mmCIF file of C-alpha atoms in Angstrom:
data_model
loop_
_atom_site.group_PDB
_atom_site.id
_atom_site.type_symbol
_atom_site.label_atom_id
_atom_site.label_comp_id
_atom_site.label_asym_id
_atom_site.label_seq_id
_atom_site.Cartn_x
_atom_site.Cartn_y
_atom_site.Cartn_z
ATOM 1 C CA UNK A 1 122.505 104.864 98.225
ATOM 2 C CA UNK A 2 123.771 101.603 97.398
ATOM 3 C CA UNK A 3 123.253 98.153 96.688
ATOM 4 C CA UNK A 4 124.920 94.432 96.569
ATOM 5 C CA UNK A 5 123.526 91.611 96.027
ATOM 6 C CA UNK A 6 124.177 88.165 97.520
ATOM 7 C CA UNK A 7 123.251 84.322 96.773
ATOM 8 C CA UNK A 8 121.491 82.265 99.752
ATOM 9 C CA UNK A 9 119.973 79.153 100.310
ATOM 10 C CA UNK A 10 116.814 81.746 100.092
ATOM 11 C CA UNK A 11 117.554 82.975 96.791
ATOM 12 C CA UNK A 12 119.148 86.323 96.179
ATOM 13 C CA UNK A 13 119.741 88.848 98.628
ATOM 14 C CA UNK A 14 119.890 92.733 97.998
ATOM 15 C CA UNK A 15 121.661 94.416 100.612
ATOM 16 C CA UNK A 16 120.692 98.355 100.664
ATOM 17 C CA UNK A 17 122.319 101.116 102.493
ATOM 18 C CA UNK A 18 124.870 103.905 102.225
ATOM 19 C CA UNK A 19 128.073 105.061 104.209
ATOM 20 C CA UNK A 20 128.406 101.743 105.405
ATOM 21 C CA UNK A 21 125.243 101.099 107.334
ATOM 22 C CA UNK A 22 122.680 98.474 106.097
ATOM 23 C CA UNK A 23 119.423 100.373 105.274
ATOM 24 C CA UNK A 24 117.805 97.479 103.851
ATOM 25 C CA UNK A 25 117.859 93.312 103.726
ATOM 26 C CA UNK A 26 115.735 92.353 100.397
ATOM 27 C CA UNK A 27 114.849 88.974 99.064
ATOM 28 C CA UNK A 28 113.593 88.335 95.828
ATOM 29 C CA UNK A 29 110.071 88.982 95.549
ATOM 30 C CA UNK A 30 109.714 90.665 99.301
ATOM 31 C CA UNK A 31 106.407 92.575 100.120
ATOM 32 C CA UNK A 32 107.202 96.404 100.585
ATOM 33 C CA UNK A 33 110.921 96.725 98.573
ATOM 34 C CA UNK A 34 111.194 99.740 97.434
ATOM 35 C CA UNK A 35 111.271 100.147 93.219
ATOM 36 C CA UNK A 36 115.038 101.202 93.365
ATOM 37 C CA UNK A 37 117.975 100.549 95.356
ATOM 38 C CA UNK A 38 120.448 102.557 93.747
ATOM 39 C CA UNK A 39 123.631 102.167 92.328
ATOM 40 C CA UNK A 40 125.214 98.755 92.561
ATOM 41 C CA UNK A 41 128.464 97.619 94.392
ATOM 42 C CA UNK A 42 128.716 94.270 95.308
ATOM 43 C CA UNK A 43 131.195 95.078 97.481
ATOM 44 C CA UNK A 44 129.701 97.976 99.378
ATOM 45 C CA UNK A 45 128.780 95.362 102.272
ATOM 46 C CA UNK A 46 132.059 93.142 102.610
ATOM 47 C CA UNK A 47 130.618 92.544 106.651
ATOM 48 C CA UNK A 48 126.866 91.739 105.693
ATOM 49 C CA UNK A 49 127.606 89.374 103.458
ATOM 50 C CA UNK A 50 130.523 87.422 105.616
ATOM 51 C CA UNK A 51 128.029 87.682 108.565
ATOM 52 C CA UNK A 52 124.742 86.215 106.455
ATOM 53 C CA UNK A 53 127.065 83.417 104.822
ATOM 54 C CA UNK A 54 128.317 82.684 108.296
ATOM 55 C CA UNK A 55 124.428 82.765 109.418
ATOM 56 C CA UNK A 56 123.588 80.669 106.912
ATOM 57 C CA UNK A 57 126.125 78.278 107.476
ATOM 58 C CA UNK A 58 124.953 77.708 111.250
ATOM 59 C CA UNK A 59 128.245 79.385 112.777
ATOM 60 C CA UNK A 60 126.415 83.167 113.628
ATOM 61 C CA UNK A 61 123.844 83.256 115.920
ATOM 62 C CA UNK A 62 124.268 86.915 116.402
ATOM 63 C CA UNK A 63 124.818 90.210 114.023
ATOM 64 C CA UNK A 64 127.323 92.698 114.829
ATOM 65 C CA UNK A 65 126.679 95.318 111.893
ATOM 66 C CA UNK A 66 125.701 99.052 111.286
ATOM 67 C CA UNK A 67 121.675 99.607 110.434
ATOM 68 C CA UNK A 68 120.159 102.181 109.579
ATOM 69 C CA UNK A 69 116.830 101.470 109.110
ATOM 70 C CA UNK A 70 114.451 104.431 107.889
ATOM 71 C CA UNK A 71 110.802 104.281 109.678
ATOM 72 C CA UNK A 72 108.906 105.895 112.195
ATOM 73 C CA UNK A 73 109.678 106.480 115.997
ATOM 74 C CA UNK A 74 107.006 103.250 116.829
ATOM 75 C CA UNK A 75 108.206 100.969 114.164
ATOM 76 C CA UNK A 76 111.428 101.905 115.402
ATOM 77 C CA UNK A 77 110.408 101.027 118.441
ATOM 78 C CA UNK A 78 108.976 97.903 117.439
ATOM 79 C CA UNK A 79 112.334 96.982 115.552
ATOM 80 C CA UNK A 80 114.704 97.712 118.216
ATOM 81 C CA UNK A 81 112.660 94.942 120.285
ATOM 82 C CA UNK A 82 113.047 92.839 117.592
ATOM 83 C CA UNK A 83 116.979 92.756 117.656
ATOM 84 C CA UNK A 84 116.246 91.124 121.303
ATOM 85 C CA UNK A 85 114.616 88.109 120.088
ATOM 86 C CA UNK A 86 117.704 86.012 120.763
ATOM 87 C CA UNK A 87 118.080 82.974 118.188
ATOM 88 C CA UNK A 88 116.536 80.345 118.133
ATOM 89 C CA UNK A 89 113.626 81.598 119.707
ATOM 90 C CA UNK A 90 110.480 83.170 119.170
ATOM 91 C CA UNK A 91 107.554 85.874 120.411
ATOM 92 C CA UNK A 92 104.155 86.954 119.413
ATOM 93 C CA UNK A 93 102.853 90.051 118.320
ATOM 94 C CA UNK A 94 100.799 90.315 121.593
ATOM 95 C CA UNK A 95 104.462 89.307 123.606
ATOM 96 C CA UNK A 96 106.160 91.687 121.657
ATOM 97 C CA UNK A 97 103.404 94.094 122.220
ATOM 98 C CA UNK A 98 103.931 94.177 125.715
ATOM 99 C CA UNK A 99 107.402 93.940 125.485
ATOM 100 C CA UNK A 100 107.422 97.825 124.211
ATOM 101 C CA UNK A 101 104.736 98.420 126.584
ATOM 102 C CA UNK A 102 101.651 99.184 124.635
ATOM 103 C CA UNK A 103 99.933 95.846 125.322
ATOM 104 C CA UNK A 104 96.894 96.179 123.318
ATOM 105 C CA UNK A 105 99.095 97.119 120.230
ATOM 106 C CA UNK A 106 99.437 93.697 119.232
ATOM 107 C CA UNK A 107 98.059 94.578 115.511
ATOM 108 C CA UNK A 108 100.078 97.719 115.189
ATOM 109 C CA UNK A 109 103.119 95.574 116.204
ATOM 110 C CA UNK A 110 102.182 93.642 113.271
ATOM 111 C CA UNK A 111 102.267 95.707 110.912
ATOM 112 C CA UNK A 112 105.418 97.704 111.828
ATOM 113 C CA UNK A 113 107.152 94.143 111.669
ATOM 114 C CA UNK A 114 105.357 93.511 108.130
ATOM 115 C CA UNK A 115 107.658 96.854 107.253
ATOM 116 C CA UNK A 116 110.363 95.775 108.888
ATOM 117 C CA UNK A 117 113.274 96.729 105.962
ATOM 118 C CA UNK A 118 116.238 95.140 107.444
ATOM 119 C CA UNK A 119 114.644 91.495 107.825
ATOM 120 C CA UNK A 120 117.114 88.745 109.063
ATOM 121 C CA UNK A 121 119.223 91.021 110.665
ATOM 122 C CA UNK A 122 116.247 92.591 112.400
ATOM 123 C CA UNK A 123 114.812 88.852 112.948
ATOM 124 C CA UNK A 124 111.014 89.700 112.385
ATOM 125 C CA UNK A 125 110.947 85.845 111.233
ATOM 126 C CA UNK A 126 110.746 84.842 114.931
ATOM 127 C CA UNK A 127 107.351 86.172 115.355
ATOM 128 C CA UNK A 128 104.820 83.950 115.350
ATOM 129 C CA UNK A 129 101.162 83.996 116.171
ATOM 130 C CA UNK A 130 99.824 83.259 119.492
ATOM 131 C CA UNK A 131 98.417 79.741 118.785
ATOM 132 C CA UNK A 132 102.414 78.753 117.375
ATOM 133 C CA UNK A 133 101.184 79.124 113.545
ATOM 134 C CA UNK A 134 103.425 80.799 111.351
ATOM 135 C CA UNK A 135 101.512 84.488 110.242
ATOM 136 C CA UNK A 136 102.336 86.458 107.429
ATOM 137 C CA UNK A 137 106.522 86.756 106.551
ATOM 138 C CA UNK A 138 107.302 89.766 103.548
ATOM 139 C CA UNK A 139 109.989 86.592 102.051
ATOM 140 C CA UNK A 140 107.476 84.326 102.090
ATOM 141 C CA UNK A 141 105.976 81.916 104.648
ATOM 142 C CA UNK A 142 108.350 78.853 102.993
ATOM 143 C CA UNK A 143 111.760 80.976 103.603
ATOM 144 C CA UNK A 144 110.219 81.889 107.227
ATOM 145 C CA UNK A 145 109.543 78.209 107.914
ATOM 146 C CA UNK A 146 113.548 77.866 106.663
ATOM 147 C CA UNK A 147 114.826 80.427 109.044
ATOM 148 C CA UNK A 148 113.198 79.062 111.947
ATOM 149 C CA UNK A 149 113.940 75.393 111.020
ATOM 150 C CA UNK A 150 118.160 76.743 110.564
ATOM 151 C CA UNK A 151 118.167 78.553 113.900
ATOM 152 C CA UNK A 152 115.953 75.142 115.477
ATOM 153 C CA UNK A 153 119.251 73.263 114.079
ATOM 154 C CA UNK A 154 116.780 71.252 111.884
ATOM 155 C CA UNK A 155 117.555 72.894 108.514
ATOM 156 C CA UNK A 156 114.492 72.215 105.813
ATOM 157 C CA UNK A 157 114.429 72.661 102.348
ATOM 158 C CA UNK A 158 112.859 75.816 100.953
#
């Protein structure tokens, strides 16, 4: 295992992974990092970091990398839906719920997107609650409201 770490407009970035897939998207003070991310090579991700600077920058609306996120078969589940959330756009838990087909899951969707290691990438910032509030966001409601406001084309400060 791993490790680089990049500058944002978000603050610092710690890319995780080994062999070349992306195991793990961490900002600075993220709910659920793990303690250690191993050895560090910041250039172990040369395509992560051109592909978040080109995010970043407005030019990427999509991700073309190898992940290899560690979780169980639901939060997999619940990640892989994720990925479809094109950008620019958003879902609910409850959407997203059915989307996987366990409708009444809405809570469980929640929290598997709460976990969700690879975030960015795996665009758990486009999940809102039902009434259009922002919920909960592990970097940090202000760097949510950022994300959406850059893929809305309305960049706002963080």
């Amino acid at each position: 295992m791993v490790h680089a770490v990049m500058d944002s407009p978000i603050g610092s970035i710690t890319l995780v992974g080994a062999d070349g897939e992306l195991s793990g998207l961490y900002m600075e003070r993220q709910r659920y990092a793990p303690e250690s991310y191993g050895e560090r090579d910041d250039g172990a991700f040369p395509d992560a970091v051109e592909q978040l600077t080109e995010y970043f920058a407005g030019t990427r609306t999509e991700f073309d990398l190898r992940l290899a996120p560690k979780g169980t078969p639901f939060q997999q589940q619940v990640w892989a839906a994720l990925r479809e959330v094109r950008y620019g756009e958003t879902t609910t838990y409850g959407e997203l719920a059915a989307t996987i087909g366990r409708p009444t899951a809405s809570r469980a969707v929640g929290h598997a997107n709460g976990h969700n290691p690879i975030s960015i990438v795996v665009p758990c910032h486009r999940v809102i609650g039902t009434t259009g509030s922002l919920t909960g966001y592990g970097g940090g409601l202000p760097r949510k409201r950022f994300l959406l406001a850059l893929e809305a084309g309305t960049p706002a400060l963080l």
